[in-house]
Tab-separated table of N, CA and C in Angstrom:
chain	number	residue	atom	x	y	z
A	22	MET	N	111.115	44.766	97.791
A	22	MET	CA	111.458	45.958	97.060
A	22	MET	C	112.375	46.711	97.944
A	23	ALA	N	113.569	47.082	97.401
A	23	ALA	CA	114.524	47.788	98.167
A	23	ALA	C	114.191	49.220	98.402
A	24	GLN	N	114.424	49.739	99.500
A	24	GLN	CA	114.176	51.157	99.854
A	24	GLN	C	115.509	51.840	99.856
A	25	TYR	N	115.564	53.010	99.184
A	25	TYR	CA	116.795	53.781	99.187
A	25	TYR	C	116.529	55.152	99.799
A	26	GLU	N	117.448	55.564	100.531
A	26	GLU	CA	117.412	56.940	101.103
A	26	GLU	C	118.303	57.752	100.303
A	27	LEU	N	117.849	58.887	99.882
A	27	LEU	CA	118.783	59.756	99.051
A	27	LEU	C	119.371	60.759	100.065
A	28	ASN	N	120.687	60.828	99.969
A	28	ASN	CA	121.358	61.865	100.795
A	28	ASN	C	121.859	62.984	99.918
A	29	LEU	N	122.700	63.879	100.486
A	29	LEU	CA	123.152	65.078	99.835
A	29	LEU	C	124.092	64.687	98.578
A	30	ARG	N	124.863	63.671	98.815
A	30	ARG	CA	125.778	63.244	97.705
A	30	ARG	C	124.964	62.771	96.477
A	31	ASP	N	123.872	62.117	96.752
A	31	ASP	CA	123.035	61.629	95.649
A	31	ASP	C	122.426	62.762	94.863
A	32	TYR	N	121.941	63.722	95.573
A	32	TYR	CA	121.334	64.873	95.014
A	32	TYR	C	122.397	65.642	94.179
A	33	TRP	N	123.532	65.786	94.704
A	33	TRP	CA	124.641	66.515	94.023
A	33	TRP	C	125.041	65.823	92.718
A	34	ARG	N	125.080	64.487	92.805
A	34	ARG	CA	125.456	63.670	91.565
A	34	ARG	C	124.339	63.828	90.517
A	35	ILE	N	123.048	63.868	90.926
A	35	ILE	CA	121.990	64.055	89.970
A	35	ILE	C	122.111	65.405	89.279
A	36	ILE	N	122.314	66.430	90.131
A	36	ILE	CA	122.525	67.837	89.582
A	36	ILE	C	123.693	67.899	88.617
A	37	ARG	N	124.740	67.179	88.913
A	37	ARG	CA	125.917	67.332	87.973
A	37	ARG	C	125.603	66.644	86.663
A	38	LYS	N	124.855	65.477	86.758
A	38	LYS	CA	124.496	64.782	85.506
A	38	LYS	C	123.553	65.616	84.634
A	39	LYS	N	122.647	66.349	85.323
A	39	LYS	CA	121.604	67.152	84.575
A	39	LYS	C	121.953	68.670	84.697
A	40	LYS	N	123.180	68.969	84.732
A	40	LYS	CA	123.509	70.409	84.939
A	40	LYS	C	123.061	71.336	83.775
A	41	ILE	N	123.015	70.894	82.531
A	41	ILE	CA	122.565	71.699	81.452
A	41	ILE	C	121.086	72.041	81.618
A	42	ILE	N	120.374	71.105	81.950
A	42	ILE	CA	118.924	71.319	82.191
A	42	ILE	C	118.671	72.319	83.353
A	43	VAL	N	119.428	72.121	84.395
A	43	VAL	CA	119.282	72.990	85.608
A	43	VAL	C	119.627	74.420	85.221
A	44	ILE	N	120.761	74.612	84.523
A	44	ILE	CA	121.263	75.912	84.162
A	44	ILE	C	120.312	76.561	83.236
A	45	VAL	N	119.861	75.893	82.221
A	45	VAL	CA	118.904	76.414	81.233
A	45	VAL	C	117.575	76.853	81.922
A	46	THR	N	117.125	76.082	82.822
A	46	THR	CA	115.863	76.333	83.537
A	46	THR	C	116.042	77.525	84.431
A	47	VAL	N	117.150	77.675	85.174
A	47	VAL	CA	117.367	78.818	86.009
A	47	VAL	C	117.468	80.119	85.130
A	48	VAL	N	118.211	80.041	84.042
A	48	VAL	CA	118.391	81.236	83.230
A	48	VAL	C	117.095	81.591	82.568
A	49	MET	N	116.291	80.720	82.099
A	49	MET	CA	115.038	81.010	81.491
A	49	MET	C	114.053	81.579	82.457
A	50	LEU	N	113.972	80.990	83.627
A	50	LEU	CA	113.001	81.567	84.681
A	50	LEU	C	113.428	82.923	85.111
A	51	GLY	N	114.732	83.135	85.287
A	51	GLY	CA	115.285	84.435	85.690
A	51	GLY	C	114.977	85.499	84.602
A	52	SER	N	115.221	85.158	83.311
A	52	SER	CA	115.042	86.166	82.254
A	52	SER	C	113.575	86.456	82.073
A	53	PHE	N	112.659	85.436	82.140
A	53	PHE	CA	111.243	85.613	82.045
A	53	PHE	C	110.765	86.523	83.252
A	54	SER	N	111.231	86.291	84.397
A	54	SER	CA	110.809	87.084	85.569
A	54	SER	C	111.264	88.448	85.422
A	55	PHE	N	112.456	88.640	84.969
A	55	PHE	CA	112.971	90.029	84.722
A	55	PHE	C	112.179	90.804	83.722
A	56	PHE	N	111.945	90.136	82.566
A	56	PHE	CA	111.189	90.740	81.421
A	56	PHE	C	109.771	91.004	81.912
A	57	PHE	N	109.127	90.171	82.611
A	57	PHE	CA	107.745	90.385	83.081
A	57	PHE	C	107.761	91.619	84.095
A	58	ALA	N	108.739	91.656	84.992
A	58	ALA	CA	108.747	92.754	85.983
A	58	ALA	C	108.972	94.137	85.253
A	59	MET	N	109.826	94.107	84.197
A	59	MET	CA	110.186	95.373	83.508
A	59	MET	C	108.889	95.797	82.694
A	60	MET	N	108.164	94.888	82.162
A	60	MET	CA	106.930	95.272	81.361
A	60	MET	C	105.860	95.776	82.264
A	61	ASN	N	105.781	95.367	83.480
A	61	ASN	CA	104.593	95.697	84.383
A	61	ASN	C	105.032	96.691	85.484
A	62	LYS	N	106.147	97.345	85.342
A	62	LYS	CA	106.546	98.249	86.379
A	62	LYS	C	105.653	99.591	86.287
A	63	PRO	N	105.209	100.074	87.351
A	63	PRO	CA	104.327	101.246	87.399
A	63	PRO	C	105.189	102.514	87.166
A	64	SER	N	104.542	103.513	86.528
A	64	SER	CA	105.185	104.828	86.348
A	64	SER	C	105.090	105.581	87.678
A	65	PRO	N	106.181	106.243	87.989
A	65	PRO	CA	106.133	106.998	89.271
A	65	PRO	C	105.233	108.199	89.237
A	66	MET	N	104.397	108.360	90.292
A	66	MET	CA	103.560	109.585	90.394
A	66	MET	C	104.164	110.469	91.421
A	67	TYR	N	104.249	111.750	91.100
A	67	TYR	CA	104.753	112.730	92.061
A	67	TYR	C	103.629	113.630	92.516
A	68	GLN	N	103.837	114.082	93.758
A	68	GLN	CA	102.807	114.905	94.405
A	68	GLN	C	103.476	116.170	95.043
A	69	ALA	N	102.864	117.255	94.799
A	69	ALA	CA	103.386	118.528	95.404
A	69	ALA	C	102.208	119.149	96.228
A	70	ILE	N	102.511	119.728	97.299
A	70	ILE	CA	101.478	120.313	98.126
A	70	ILE	C	101.937	121.700	98.498
A	71	THR	N	101.103	122.693	98.241
A	71	THR	CA	101.278	124.101	98.589
A	71	THR	C	100.150	124.454	99.543
A	72	SER	N	100.520	125.165	100.648
A	72	SER	CA	99.492	125.579	101.576
A	72	SER	C	99.323	127.052	101.607
A	73	LEU	N	98.107	127.440	101.668
A	73	LEU	CA	97.693	128.859	101.712
A	73	LEU	C	96.943	129.155	103.076
A	74	LYS	N	97.225	130.193	103.651
A	74	LYS	CA	96.483	130.648	104.846
A	74	LYS	C	95.562	131.712	104.353
A	75	ILE	N	94.261	131.444	104.595
A	75	ILE	CA	93.228	132.380	104.214
A	75	ILE	C	92.850	133.159	105.431
A	76	ASP	N	93.004	134.510	105.259
A	76	ASP	CA	92.585	135.408	106.335
A	76	ASP	C	91.202	135.965	106.030
A	77	LYS	N	90.447	136.138	107.091
A	77	LYS	CA	89.103	136.653	106.984
A	77	LYS	C	89.173	138.162	106.687
A	78	SER	N	88.127	138.659	106.195
A	78	SER	CA	88.054	140.053	105.865
A	78	SER	C	88.041	140.942	107.171
A	79	THR	N	88.814	141.995	107.096
A	79	THR	CA	88.915	142.871	108.371
A	79	THR	C	88.425	144.321	108.061
A	80	ASP	N	87.861	144.572	106.918
A	80	ASP	CA	87.345	145.871	106.698
A	80	ASP	C	85.905	145.957	107.232
A	81	LEU	N	85.444	147.112	107.364
A	81	LEU	CA	84.128	147.384	107.901
A	81	LEU	C	83.023	146.653	107.344
A	82	THR	N	83.035	146.590	105.967
A	82	THR	CA	81.929	145.930	105.265
A	82	THR	C	81.913	144.449	105.544
A	83	GLY	N	83.145	143.912	105.581
A	83	GLY	CA	83.245	142.469	105.837
A	83	GLY	C	82.864	142.122	107.207
A	84	MET	N	83.218	142.893	108.191
A	84	MET	CA	82.758	142.601	109.528
A	84	MET	C	81.276	142.773	109.710
A	85	TYR	N	80.758	143.792	109.057
A	85	TYR	CA	79.279	143.971	109.062
A	85	TYR	C	78.566	142.741	108.517
A	86	MET	N	79.017	142.272	107.412
A	86	MET	CA	78.391	141.154	106.681
A	86	MET	C	78.561	139.873	107.523
A	87	GLN	N	79.656	139.678	108.238
A	87	GLN	CA	79.837	138.496	109.065
A	87	GLN	C	79.043	138.554	110.390
A	88	SER	N	78.465	139.665	110.715
A	88	SER	CA	77.627	139.787	111.917
A	88	SER	C	76.195	139.218	111.698
A	89	PHE	N	75.798	139.137	110.436
A	89	PHE	CA	74.541	138.529	110.165
A	89	PHE	C	74.450	137.080	110.617
A	90	SER	N	73.360	136.633	111.007
A	90	SER	CA	73.253	135.215	111.562
A	90	SER	C	72.901	134.238	110.495
A	91	TRP	N	72.620	134.651	109.245
A	91	TRP	CA	72.281	133.642	108.182
A	91	TRP	C	73.481	132.978	107.745
A	92	TYR	N	73.312	131.732	107.274
A	92	TYR	CA	74.358	130.823	106.843
A	92	TYR	C	74.524	131.084	105.331
A	93	ALA	N	75.807	131.465	105.043
A	93	ALA	CA	76.181	131.748	103.589
A	93	ALA	C	76.995	130.635	102.934
A	94	GLY	N	77.169	129.571	103.640
A	94	GLY	CA	77.974	128.447	103.041
A	94	GLY	C	79.299	128.415	103.744
A	95	ASP	N	80.099	127.358	103.445
A	95	ASP	CA	81.350	127.193	104.019
A	95	ASP	C	82.401	128.006	103.256
A	96	GLU	N	82.961	129.052	103.861
A	96	GLU	CA	83.842	129.940	103.143
A	96	GLU	C	85.170	129.271	102.716
A	97	MET	N	85.658	128.339	103.498
A	97	MET	CA	86.887	127.588	103.154
A	97	MET	C	86.637	126.670	101.979
A	98	ALA	N	85.507	126.008	101.954
A	98	ALA	CA	85.206	125.155	100.827
A	98	ALA	C	84.989	125.949	99.491
A	99	THR	N	84.447	127.145	99.673
A	99	THR	CA	84.328	128.060	98.554
A	99	THR	C	85.602	128.423	98.011
A	100	ARG	N	86.595	128.808	98.887
A	100	ARG	CA	87.914	129.157	98.482
A	100	ARG	C	88.575	128.034	97.813
A	101	GLY	N	88.428	126.832	98.303
A	101	GLY	CA	89.017	125.652	97.690
A	101	GLY	C	88.546	125.413	96.300
A	102	GLU	N	87.226	125.578	96.106
A	102	GLU	CA	86.668	125.415	94.722
A	102	GLU	C	87.104	126.525	93.820
A	103	GLU	N	87.273	127.749	94.423
A	103	GLU	CA	87.783	128.876	93.671
A	103	GLU	C	89.182	128.650	93.096
A	104	ILE	N	90.022	128.062	93.991
A	104	ILE	CA	91.490	127.853	93.601
A	104	ILE	C	91.489	126.896	92.374
A	105	LYS	N	90.663	125.852	92.393
A	105	LYS	CA	90.777	124.803	91.253
A	105	LYS	C	89.694	125.142	90.141
A	106	SER	N	89.280	126.380	90.060
A	106	SER	CA	88.333	126.739	88.977
A	106	SER	C	89.116	126.991	87.739
A	107	ILE	N	88.389	126.926	86.685
A	107	ILE	CA	88.960	127.082	85.346
A	107	ILE	C	89.734	128.432	85.118
A	108	PRO	N	89.123	129.551	85.567
A	108	PRO	CA	89.862	130.818	85.363
A	108	PRO	C	91.182	130.871	86.059
A	109	MET	N	91.253	130.253	87.324
A	109	MET	CA	92.464	130.233	87.986
A	109	MET	C	93.544	129.310	87.357
A	110	ILE	N	93.032	128.177	86.778
A	110	ILE	CA	93.953	127.215	86.117
A	110	ILE	C	94.456	127.869	84.769
A	111	GLU	N	93.624	128.572	84.150
A	111	GLU	CA	94.055	129.321	82.889
A	111	GLU	C	95.166	130.262	83.120
A	112	LYS	N	95.020	131.020	84.231
A	112	LYS	CA	96.103	131.997	84.590
A	112	LYS	C	97.328	131.222	85.068
A	113	ALA	N	97.230	130.095	85.790
A	113	ALA	CA	98.301	129.355	86.263
A	113	ALA	C	99.075	128.831	85.034
A	114	ALA	N	98.350	128.319	84.000
A	114	ALA	CA	98.919	127.690	82.819
A	114	ALA	C	99.663	128.812	82.071
A	115	GLN	N	99.160	130.038	82.061
A	115	GLN	CA	99.893	131.151	81.487
A	115	GLN	C	101.156	131.471	82.195
A	116	VAL	N	101.084	131.418	83.562
A	116	VAL	CA	102.288	131.723	84.324
A	116	VAL	C	103.352	130.606	84.092
A	117	MET	N	102.959	129.353	83.923
A	117	MET	CA	103.842	128.263	83.687
A	117	MET	C	104.411	128.286	82.295
A	118	GLY	N	103.760	128.997	81.404
A	118	GLY	CA	104.195	129.058	79.986
A	118	GLY	C	103.601	127.933	79.175
A	119	LEU	N	102.635	127.243	79.670
A	119	LEU	CA	101.882	126.209	78.875
A	119	LEU	C	100.980	126.854	77.782
A	120	LEU	N	100.465	128.081	78.219
A	120	LEU	CA	99.643	128.813	77.236
A	120	LEU	C	100.290	130.231	77.024
A	121	ASP	N	100.029	130.751	75.904
A	121	ASP	CA	100.536	132.136	75.681
A	121	ASP	C	99.826	133.114	76.565
A	122	SER	N	100.541	133.992	77.207
A	122	SER	CA	99.950	134.929	78.102
A	122	SER	C	99.102	136.013	77.396
A	123	SER	N	99.201	136.185	76.139
A	123	SER	CA	98.429	137.212	75.498
A	123	SER	C	97.015	136.686	75.073
A	124	LEU	N	96.812	135.393	75.291
A	124	LEU	CA	95.441	134.804	75.013
A	124	LEU	C	94.405	135.252	76.010
A	125	THR	N	93.232	135.495	75.494
A	125	THR	CA	92.162	135.879	76.399
A	125	THR	C	91.385	134.608	76.764
A	126	THR	N	90.505	134.779	77.768
A	126	THR	CA	89.737	133.610	78.242
A	126	THR	C	88.853	133.045	77.166
A	127	GLU	N	88.223	133.856	76.319
A	127	GLU	CA	87.411	133.430	75.228
A	127	GLU	C	88.183	132.649	74.252
A	128	GLU	N	89.457	133.088	73.895
A	128	GLU	CA	90.281	132.409	72.901
A	128	GLU	C	90.577	131.037	73.457
A	129	ILE	N	90.969	131.013	74.744
A	129	ILE	CA	91.320	129.717	75.342
A	129	ILE	C	90.142	128.690	75.332
A	130	ARG	N	89.014	129.190	75.720
A	130	ARG	CA	87.857	128.247	75.813
A	130	ARG	C	87.307	127.888	74.382
A	131	SER	N	87.520	128.736	73.463
A	131	SER	CA	87.038	128.301	72.115
A	131	SER	C	87.993	127.400	71.359
A	132	ASN	N	89.236	127.392	71.742
A	132	ASN	CA	90.248	126.521	71.078
A	132	ASN	C	90.251	125.176	71.883
A	133	LYS	N	89.928	124.056	71.144
A	133	LYS	CA	89.806	122.792	71.812
A	133	LYS	C	91.237	122.278	72.394
A	134	GLU	N	92.282	122.598	71.733
A	134	GLU	CA	93.553	122.203	72.164
A	134	GLU	C	94.019	122.837	73.456
A	135	TYR	N	93.715	124.217	73.622
A	135	TYR	CA	93.975	124.894	74.781
A	135	TYR	C	93.142	124.461	75.922
A	136	PHE	N	91.883	124.298	75.653
A	136	PHE	CA	90.949	123.845	76.638
A	136	PHE	C	91.175	122.429	77.233
A	137	THR	N	91.762	121.570	76.350
A	137	THR	CA	92.148	120.298	76.710
A	137	THR	C	93.337	120.366	77.734
A	138	ILE	N	94.271	121.239	77.541
A	138	ILE	CA	95.363	121.439	78.517
A	138	ILE	C	94.831	121.864	79.802
A	139	ILE	N	93.857	122.795	79.817
A	139	ILE	CA	93.278	123.231	81.055
A	139	ILE	C	92.532	122.127	81.785
A	140	GLU	N	91.809	121.280	80.990
A	140	GLU	CA	91.007	120.181	81.679
A	140	GLU	C	91.958	119.154	82.234
A	141	LYS	N	93.100	118.900	81.510
A	141	LYS	CA	94.131	117.946	82.014
A	141	LYS	C	94.792	118.390	83.356
A	142	LEU	N	95.055	119.733	83.363
A	142	LEU	CA	95.622	120.278	84.610
A	142	LEU	C	94.578	120.272	85.817
A	143	LYS	N	93.362	120.550	85.479
A	143	LYS	CA	92.232	120.549	86.430
A	143	LYS	C	92.139	119.174	87.075
A	144	ALA	N	92.273	118.141	86.280
A	144	ALA	CA	92.051	116.749	86.761
A	144	ALA	C	93.184	116.415	87.754
A	145	ARG	N	94.326	117.110	87.752
A	145	ARG	CA	95.434	116.732	88.643
A	145	ARG	C	95.398	117.465	89.909
A	146	ILE	N	94.463	118.449	90.107
A	146	ILE	CA	94.473	119.293	91.261
A	146	ILE	C	93.297	118.930	92.276
A	147	LYS	N	93.690	118.924	93.524
A	147	LYS	CA	92.718	118.735	94.607
A	147	LYS	C	93.001	119.741	95.733
A	148	THR	N	92.042	120.258	96.315
A	148	THR	CA	92.180	121.161	97.463
A	148	THR	C	91.521	120.516	98.658
A	149	GLU	N	92.127	120.836	99.829
A	149	GLU	CA	91.535	120.306	101.057
A	149	GLU	C	91.910	121.256	102.205
A	150	GLN	N	90.970	121.378	103.134
A	150	GLN	CA	91.126	122.178	104.240
A	150	GLN	C	91.863	121.394	105.374
A	151	GLU	N	92.796	121.927	106.058
A	151	GLU	CA	93.472	121.197	107.167
A	151	GLU	C	92.676	121.298	108.432
A	152	GLY	N	91.949	120.312	108.671
A	152	GLY	CA	91.197	120.264	109.941
A	152	GLY	C	90.128	121.348	109.999
A	153	TYR	N	90.001	122.065	111.078
A	153	TYR	CA	89.104	123.187	111.209
A	153	TYR	C	89.851	124.528	111.156
A	154	THR	N	90.969	124.577	110.469
A	154	THR	CA	91.837	125.797	110.443
A	154	THR	C	91.427	126.551	109.154
A	155	ASN	N	92.136	127.644	109.024
A	155	ASN	CA	91.978	128.493	107.792
A	155	ASN	C	93.128	128.212	106.827
A	156	ILE	N	93.596	127.048	106.831
A	156	ILE	CA	94.726	126.639	105.882
A	156	ILE	C	94.141	125.718	104.806
A	157	ILE	N	94.440	126.068	103.597
A	157	ILE	CA	93.971	125.205	102.375
A	157	ILE	C	95.230	124.645	101.744
A	158	HIS	N	95.240	123.303	101.500
A	158	HIS	CA	96.358	122.731	100.810
A	158	HIS	C	95.958	122.491	99.393
A	159	ILE	N	96.820	122.945	98.575
A	159	ILE	CA	96.648	122.575	97.052
A	159	ILE	C	97.509	121.434	96.740
A	160	ARG	N	96.909	120.294	96.366
A	160	ARG	CA	97.619	118.991	96.153
A	160	ARG	C	97.575	118.717	94.685
A	161	VAL	N	98.802	118.652	94.053
A	161	VAL	CA	98.893	118.412	92.598
A	161	VAL	C	99.578	117.046	92.468
A	162	THR	N	99.047	116.163	91.620
A	162	THR	CA	99.658	114.854	91.375
A	162	THR	C	99.855	114.729	89.810
A	163	ASP	N	101.076	114.350	89.446
A	163	ASP	CA	101.465	114.198	88.085
A	163	ASP	C	102.601	113.268	87.808
A	164	TYR	N	102.878	112.940	86.576
A	164	TYR	CA	104.005	112.041	86.266
A	164	TYR	C	105.296	112.807	86.194
A	165	ASP	N	105.251	114.079	85.983
A	165	ASP	CA	106.473	114.910	85.838
A	165	ASP	C	106.674	115.686	87.102
A	166	PRO	N	107.793	115.518	87.781
A	166	PRO	CA	108.030	116.148	89.036
A	166	PRO	C	108.161	117.664	88.913
A	167	GLN	N	108.801	118.162	87.885
A	167	GLN	CA	108.960	119.638	87.745
A	167	GLN	C	107.603	120.307	87.434
A	168	ARG	N	106.811	119.732	86.619
A	168	ARG	CA	105.502	120.246	86.250
A	168	ARG	C	104.594	120.185	87.488
A	169	THR	N	104.769	119.163	88.284
A	169	THR	CA	103.891	119.106	89.523
A	169	THR	C	104.155	120.229	90.424
A	170	SER	N	105.452	120.491	90.733
A	170	SER	CA	105.703	121.592	91.699
A	170	SER	C	105.438	123.007	91.055
A	171	ASP	N	105.668	123.093	89.773
A	171	ASP	CA	105.422	124.381	89.081
A	171	ASP	C	103.916	124.671	89.091
A	172	LEU	N	103.022	123.699	88.892
A	172	LEU	CA	101.642	123.907	88.877
A	172	LEU	C	101.178	124.315	90.252
A	173	ALA	N	101.571	123.675	91.312
A	173	ALA	CA	101.105	123.954	92.679
A	173	ALA	C	101.530	125.326	93.011
A	174	ASN	N	102.773	125.771	92.745
A	174	ASN	CA	103.245	127.031	93.036
A	174	ASN	C	102.570	128.191	92.210
A	175	ALA	N	102.353	127.886	90.966
A	175	ALA	CA	101.703	128.807	90.039
A	175	ALA	C	100.243	129.025	90.504
A	176	LEU	N	99.521	127.996	90.907
A	176	LEU	CA	98.182	128.154	91.399
A	176	LEU	C	98.146	128.991	92.666
A	177	ALA	N	99.089	128.762	93.582
A	177	ALA	CA	99.068	129.594	94.781
A	177	ALA	C	99.376	131.063	94.508
A	178	LYS	N	100.318	131.244	93.595
A	178	LYS	CA	100.680	132.634	93.139
A	178	LYS	C	99.493	133.291	92.559
A	179	VAL	N	98.840	132.671	91.624
A	179	VAL	CA	97.665	133.298	90.954
A	179	VAL	C	96.565	133.532	91.888
A	180	TYR	N	96.265	132.552	92.844
A	180	TYR	CA	95.241	132.830	93.844
A	180	TYR	C	95.506	134.054	94.761
A	181	ILE	N	96.731	134.128	95.158
A	181	ILE	CA	97.105	135.304	95.999
A	181	ILE	C	96.922	136.578	95.296
A	182	GLU	N	97.357	136.661	93.996
A	182	GLU	CA	97.210	137.809	93.194
A	182	GLU	C	95.729	138.220	92.997
A	183	GLU	N	94.946	137.164	92.632
A	183	GLU	CA	93.484	137.405	92.336
A	183	GLU	C	92.759	137.821	93.616
A	184	SER	N	93.096	137.158	94.751
A	184	SER	CA	92.494	137.540	95.976
A	184	SER	C	92.814	138.962	96.404
A	185	PHE	N	94.038	139.355	96.121
A	185	PHE	CA	94.513	140.689	96.472
A	185	PHE	C	93.751	141.748	95.558
A	186	GLN	N	93.585	141.447	94.324
A	186	GLN	CA	92.901	142.361	93.351
A	186	GLN	C	91.380	142.362	93.816
A	187	MET	N	90.824	141.267	94.224
A	187	MET	CA	89.357	141.276	94.556
A	187	MET	C	89.194	142.067	95.838
A	188	LYS	N	90.122	142.016	96.854
A	188	LYS	CA	89.956	142.782	98.011
A	188	LYS	C	90.171	144.304	97.724
A	189	ASN	N	91.020	144.581	96.835
A	189	ASN	CA	91.262	146.019	96.429
A	189	ASN	C	89.991	146.586	95.758
A	190	ALA	N	89.368	145.741	94.878
A	190	ALA	CA	88.143	146.182	94.187
A	190	ALA	C	87.048	146.400	95.168
A	191	LYS	N	86.972	145.544	96.253
A	191	LYS	CA	85.880	145.827	97.235
A	191	LYS	C	86.170	147.031	97.970
A	192	ALA	N	87.451	147.312	98.385
A	192	ALA	CA	87.784	148.484	99.134
A	192	ALA	C	87.488	149.714	98.340
A	193	ILE	N	87.726	149.716	96.994
A	193	ILE	CA	87.499	150.917	96.188
A	193	ILE	C	86.029	151.126	96.031
């Protein structure tokens, strides 16, 4: 039995004879790969982070209350939960224009469509404390980059306003 060694010329001759099959195979594999990649490409997720510095109370009542030795819970964790609470998100949605600003809390919560908007926004929000500092990060993740940054900024703005009003109410 004769043994043949194939060299580069032999391979090239085989490719030239079967060029239609080679070209069709390359084109089909390339188009299927491209089609499969386009069908399974992930949607981009955007993330916006707003940071808030939380100052402790400096009025006489606050200092007196802080001098007690009993543990009242983690103040920063409480503030973080307060930021992503439904009343804050309702006000942030009104600031963003997603809800009419003339609506009351009862009207928003009784209307299923409005409350669904609030719940979808709430699902996109996370708060976290930076180490052992008094800085809270509001992290918003969404598919729309503009809505992501608008929601993070609106939440920070609403929390600052509400915190200011609460401090004024305590002082009065």
